Amino acid sequence: DGIRDYKVTGVQTCALPIYEEPNRRYPTIYMYHRFNDAFESIWLPILSLADQLISEQKLPASIIVMPNCSNSIGHSFAASSPVIGNWTEYLGGDLVRYVDAQYRTIAQAESRGLVGPAVGGVAALEVAFNMPEVFSHVYAYSPYVVGVPFAYAAFDGIGPGHPAYDVTLRVGGYQTLEDLINAPYLDRIAVTMCHIWGANLDNPPFYCGDGERALSIGFIEDEQFFVDFAVLKQYEANSLLGRVSSLIPNIRQLKNIGISSGSADFNSDPHPKVNLAELMDILTENDIRFHFLEHDNSDAGASDVVKSFFEWGLSNVIAPFMAQSLTYTASAVESDSWAEVKRRHQPEPGK
């Protein structure tokens, strides 16, 4: 029930039912995409790979559902706000009920899994952490936007040429929804964060932010970018990282949680990875067990999450995790110690 001008671009749900036995029912795996993925070119090829993994008995025979998690501007993060609507309930409620009614699913939380890379992983955690009565198993592959994705406080006072300055300057000139729909990638991320974490129905036409500073976490003055720290605090509080402590009772109900991080990611812009580390620290402090794996993405590059996910992660991480989770077997699931990986990436004293 969000602002009706923000239309969903279409729900494209694909299933891979293996219906050899007419009375057999199957577990369901829901896969969420990244921020800017094209459904047909990026996600449909997964079906052939999943079919291969099932035929090789590396993945249980499953129904695989790949919904479009975006509206016309950007990814929903599977979040809920007065502007974008209740995507958590849509993806974890309406869609699941539809799939259960249309296909021979095992309609119980223990037989449903959630998977996603990057922002899709954040969306998977959002739904699982809020709806443990629907999903019992979740794997987030490099889910780096669990909190505000850039170290904005460090950008206070920077000038032209810096992304924070340039994005803020551009979004300040947008006047219509069409402007937003056709905006560059980084601009749409900024707008999406505002719609999810800074919704304000008293500030049309974009319904977020405050006054003329409607679409940004900061403002431009005398050719410098300045952070609006009140807005930054609001974003941080409304992000998944800001809410995860309040969701601990729900998270305790999950049967299996998996999180991965790329080895090269800590060598790139560290702030999103700091957010992910904070989230895992909160889980650890609350004695919530989770599988953690640091995958080697030094060849693919820190930003190429999809290449890593397709070429290595789905076969070597997701398939064993879901095989163990959905079939209740003792399949070996590779896992690292989060505490040990954290120590490895911490700089030595004095450096």
PDB file of N, CA and C in Angstrom, residues 200-243:
ATOM      1  N   ASN A 200       8.888  10.236   4.287  1.00  0.00           N
ATOM      2  CA  ASN A 200       8.178  11.367   4.886  1.00  0.00           C
ATOM      3  C   ASN A 200       6.993  11.713   3.989  1.00  0.00           C
ATOM      4  N   LEU A 201       5.809  11.258   4.363  1.00  0.00           N
ATOM      5  CA  LEU A 201       4.625  11.463   3.522  1.00  0.00           C
ATOM      6  C   LEU A 201       4.168  12.918   3.485  1.00  0.00           C
ATOM      7  N   ASP A 202       4.747  13.759   4.324  1.00  0.00           N
ATOM      8  CA  ASP A 202       4.390  15.179   4.326  1.00  0.00           C
ATOM      9  C   ASP A 202       5.274  16.002   3.402  1.00  0.00           C
ATOM     10  N   ASN A 203       6.108  15.341   2.617  1.00  0.00           N
ATOM     11  CA  ASN A 203       7.032  16.079   1.754  1.00  0.00           C
ATOM     12  C   ASN A 203       6.941  15.587   0.307  1.00  0.00           C
ATOM     13  N   PRO A 204       5.833  15.918  -0.412  1.00  0.00           N
ATOM     14  CA  PRO A 204       5.720  15.540  -1.823  1.00  0.00           C
ATOM     15  C   PRO A 204       6.711  16.362  -2.658  1.00  0.00           C
ATOM     16  N   PRO A 205       7.022  15.938  -3.900  1.00  0.00           N
ATOM     17  CA  PRO A 205       6.414  14.815  -4.617  1.00  0.00           C
ATOM     18  C   PRO A 205       7.110  13.473  -4.398  1.00  0.00           C
ATOM     19  N   PHE A 206       8.262  13.471  -3.696  1.00  0.00           N
ATOM     20  CA  PHE A 206       9.019  12.232  -3.565  1.00  0.00           C
ATOM     21  C   PHE A 206       8.812  11.560  -2.210  1.00  0.00           C
ATOM     22  N   TYR A 207       8.186  12.267  -1.278  1.00  0.00           N
ATOM     23  CA  TYR A 207       7.756  11.668  -0.010  1.00  0.00           C
ATOM     24  C   TYR A 207       8.897  11.112   0.826  1.00  0.00           C
ATOM     25  N   CYS A 208       9.977  11.853   0.886  1.00  0.00           N
ATOM     26  CA  CYS A 208      11.048  11.487   1.812  1.00  0.00           C
ATOM     27  C   CYS A 208      11.895  12.719   2.063  1.00  0.00           C
ATOM     28  N   GLY A 209      12.763  12.636   3.051  1.00  0.00           N
ATOM     29  CA  GLY A 209      13.610  13.760   3.373  1.00  0.00           C
ATOM     30  C   GLY A 209      12.824  14.895   4.010  1.00  0.00           C
ATOM     31  N   ASP A 210      13.392  16.089   3.939  1.00  0.00           N
ATOM     32  CA  ASP A 210      12.791  17.254   4.595  1.00  0.00           C
ATOM     33  C   ASP A 210      12.954  18.472   3.698  1.00  0.00           C
ATOM     34  N   GLY A 211      11.845  19.106   3.345  1.00  0.00           N
ATOM     35  CA  GLY A 211      11.889  20.323   2.548  1.00  0.00           C
ATOM     36  C   GLY A 211      12.549  20.104   1.209  1.00  0.00           C
ATOM     37  N   GLU A 212      13.424  21.023   0.808  1.00  0.00           N
ATOM     38  CA  GLU A 212      14.088  20.917  -0.483  1.00  0.00           C
ATOM     39  C   GLU A 212      15.138  19.810  -0.498  1.00  0.00           C
ATOM     40  N   ARG A 213      15.603  19.383   0.678  1.00  0.00           N
ATOM     41  CA  ARG A 213      16.591  18.302   0.758  1.00  0.00           C
ATOM     42  C   ARG A 213      15.857  16.969   0.769  1.00  0.00           C
ATOM     43  N   ALA A 214      15.145  16.707  -0.304  1.00  0.00           N
ATOM     44  CA  ALA A 214      14.200  15.592  -0.289  1.00  0.00           C
ATOM     45  C   ALA A 214      14.831  14.241  -0.576  1.00  0.00           C
ATOM     46  N   LEU A 215      15.951  14.214  -1.270  1.00  0.00           N
ATOM     47  CA  LEU A 215      16.426  12.935  -1.774  1.00  0.00           C
ATOM     48  C   LEU A 215      17.861  12.619  -1.376  1.00  0.00           C
ATOM     49  N   SER A 216      18.371  13.234  -0.355  1.00  0.00           N
ATOM     50  CA  SER A 216      19.772  13.016  -0.050  1.00  0.00           C
ATOM     51  C   SER A 216      20.013  12.986   1.446  1.00  0.00           C
ATOM     52  N   ILE A 217      21.140  12.371   1.813  1.00  0.00           N
ATOM     53  CA  ILE A 217      21.560  12.306   3.205  1.00  0.00           C
ATOM     54  C   ILE A 217      22.364  13.548   3.594  1.00  0.00           C
ATOM     55  N   GLY A 218      22.583  14.441   2.610  1.00  0.00           N
ATOM     56  CA  GLY A 218      23.335  15.660   2.864  1.00  0.00           C
ATOM     57  C   GLY A 218      22.895  16.769   1.934  1.00  0.00           C
ATOM     58  N   PHE A 219      23.686  17.839   1.869  1.00  0.00           N
ATOM     59  CA  PHE A 219      23.319  18.982   1.032  1.00  0.00           C
ATOM     60  C   PHE A 219      24.595  19.659   0.535  1.00  0.00           C
ATOM     61  N   ILE A 220      24.422  20.456  -0.530  1.00  0.00           N
ATOM     62  CA  ILE A 220      25.528  21.187  -1.138  1.00  0.00           C
ATOM     63  C   ILE A 220      25.441  22.648  -0.728  1.00  0.00           C
ATOM     64  N   GLU A 221      26.580  23.182  -0.304  1.00  0.00           N
ATOM     65  CA  GLU A 221      26.637  24.597   0.069  1.00  0.00           C
ATOM     66  C   GLU A 221      28.057  25.098  -0.200  1.00  0.00           C
ATOM     67  N   ASP A 222      28.167  26.204  -0.960  1.00  0.00           N
ATOM     68  CA  ASP A 222      29.480  26.768  -1.305  1.00  0.00           C
ATOM     69  C   ASP A 222      30.400  25.706  -1.918  1.00  0.00           C
ATOM     70  N   GLU A 223      29.815  24.917  -2.840  1.00  0.00           N
ATOM     71  CA  GLU A 223      30.539  23.862  -3.562  1.00  0.00           C
ATOM     72  C   GLU A 223      31.189  22.853  -2.618  1.00  0.00           C
ATOM     73  N   GLN A 224      30.515  22.566  -1.535  1.00  0.00           N
ATOM     74  CA  GLN A 224      30.947  21.522  -0.618  1.00  0.00           C
ATOM     75  C   GLN A 224      29.746  20.672  -0.218  1.00  0.00           C
ATOM     76  N   PHE A 225      30.010  19.373   0.022  1.00  0.00           N
ATOM     77  CA  PHE A 225      28.982  18.460   0.506  1.00  0.00           C
ATOM     78  C   PHE A 225      29.030  18.432   2.027  1.00  0.00           C
ATOM     79  N   PHE A 226      27.856  18.600   2.633  1.00  0.00           N
ATOM     80  CA  PHE A 226      27.758  18.528   4.085  1.00  0.00           C
ATOM     81  C   PHE A 226      26.735  17.472   4.472  1.00  0.00           C
ATOM     82  N   VAL A 227      27.067  16.697   5.477  1.00  0.00           N
ATOM     83  CA  VAL A 227      26.191  15.636   5.953  1.00  0.00           C
ATOM     84  C   VAL A 227      25.099  16.234   6.826  1.00  0.00           C
ATOM     85  N   ASP A 228      23.864  15.785   6.604  1.00  0.00           N
ATOM     86  CA  ASP A 228      22.769  16.103   7.512  1.00  0.00           C
ATOM     87  C   ASP A 228      22.767  14.997   8.566  1.00  0.00           C
ATOM     88  N   PHE A 229      23.365  15.251   9.717  1.00  0.00           N
ATOM     89  CA  PHE A 229      23.577  14.192  10.691  1.00  0.00           C
ATOM     90  C   PHE A 229      22.275  13.694  11.312  1.00  0.00           C
ATOM     91  N   ALA A 230      21.237  14.534  11.313  1.00  0.00           N
ATOM     92  CA  ALA A 230      19.940  14.064  11.803  1.00  0.00           C
ATOM     93  C   ALA A 230      19.367  13.016  10.850  1.00  0.00           C
ATOM     94  N   VAL A 231      19.517  13.246   9.544  1.00  0.00           N
ATOM     95  CA  VAL A 231      19.051  12.278   8.552  1.00  0.00           C
ATOM     96  C   VAL A 231      19.897  11.009   8.627  1.00  0.00           C
ATOM     97  N   LEU A 232      21.211  11.162   8.759  1.00  0.00           N
ATOM     98  CA  LEU A 232      22.087  10.002   8.871  1.00  0.00           C
ATOM     99  C   LEU A 232      21.686   9.131  10.065  1.00  0.00           C
ATOM    100  N   LYS A 233      21.383   9.759  11.182  1.00  0.00           N
ATOM    101  CA  LYS A 233      20.959   9.014  12.372  1.00  0.00           C
ATOM    102  C   LYS A 233      19.649   8.276  12.110  1.00  0.00           C
ATOM    103  N   GLN A 234      18.714   8.937  11.391  1.00  0.00           N
ATOM    104  CA  GLN A 234      17.445   8.301  11.043  1.00  0.00           C
ATOM    105  C   GLN A 234      17.667   7.084  10.148  1.00  0.00           C
ATOM    106  N   TYR A 235      18.523   7.229   9.129  1.00  0.00           N
ATOM    107  CA  TYR A 235      18.838   6.115   8.228  1.00  0.00           C
ATOM    108  C   TYR A 235      19.414   4.943   9.010  1.00  0.00           C
ATOM    109  N   GLU A 236      20.391   5.235   9.867  1.00  0.00           N
ATOM    110  CA  GLU A 236      21.047   4.180  10.624  1.00  0.00           C
ATOM    111  C   GLU A 236      20.058   3.438  11.519  1.00  0.00           C
ATOM    112  N   ALA A 237      19.141   4.168  12.136  1.00  0.00           N
ATOM    113  CA  ALA A 237      18.166   3.540  13.034  1.00  0.00           C
ATOM    114  C   ALA A 237      17.187   2.659  12.285  1.00  0.00           C
ATOM    115  N   ASN A 238      16.831   3.050  11.049  1.00  0.00           N
ATOM    116  CA  ASN A 238      15.822   2.311  10.289  1.00  0.00           C
ATOM    117  C   ASN A 238      16.405   1.181   9.437  1.00  0.00           C
ATOM    118  N   SER A 239      17.719   1.126   9.295  1.00  0.00           N
ATOM    119  CA  SER A 239      18.344   0.063   8.513  1.00  0.00           C
ATOM    120  C   SER A 239      18.209  -1.269   9.241  1.00  0.00           C
ATOM    121  N   LEU A 240      18.494  -2.362   8.528  1.00  0.00           N
ATOM    122  CA  LEU A 240      18.439  -3.680   9.158  1.00  0.00           C
ATOM    123  C   LEU A 240      19.428  -3.763  10.312  1.00  0.00           C
ATOM    124  N   LEU A 241      20.621  -3.201  10.145  1.00  0.00           N
ATOM    125  CA  LEU A 241      21.605  -3.198  11.220  1.00  0.00           C
ATOM    126  C   LEU A 241      21.077  -2.464  12.443  1.00  0.00           C
ATOM    127  N   GLY A 242      20.387  -1.360  12.220  1.00  0.00           N
ATOM    128  CA  GLY A 242      19.846  -0.586  13.335  1.00  0.00           C
ATOM    129  C   GLY A 242      18.718  -1.289  14.068  1.00  0.00           C
ATOM    130  N   ARG A 243      18.054  -2.241  13.387  1.00  0.00           N
ATOM    131  CA  ARG A 243      16.905  -2.925  13.992  1.00  0.00           C
ATOM    132  C   ARG A 243      17.194  -4.349  14.439  1.00  0.00           C
TER     133      ARG A 243
END
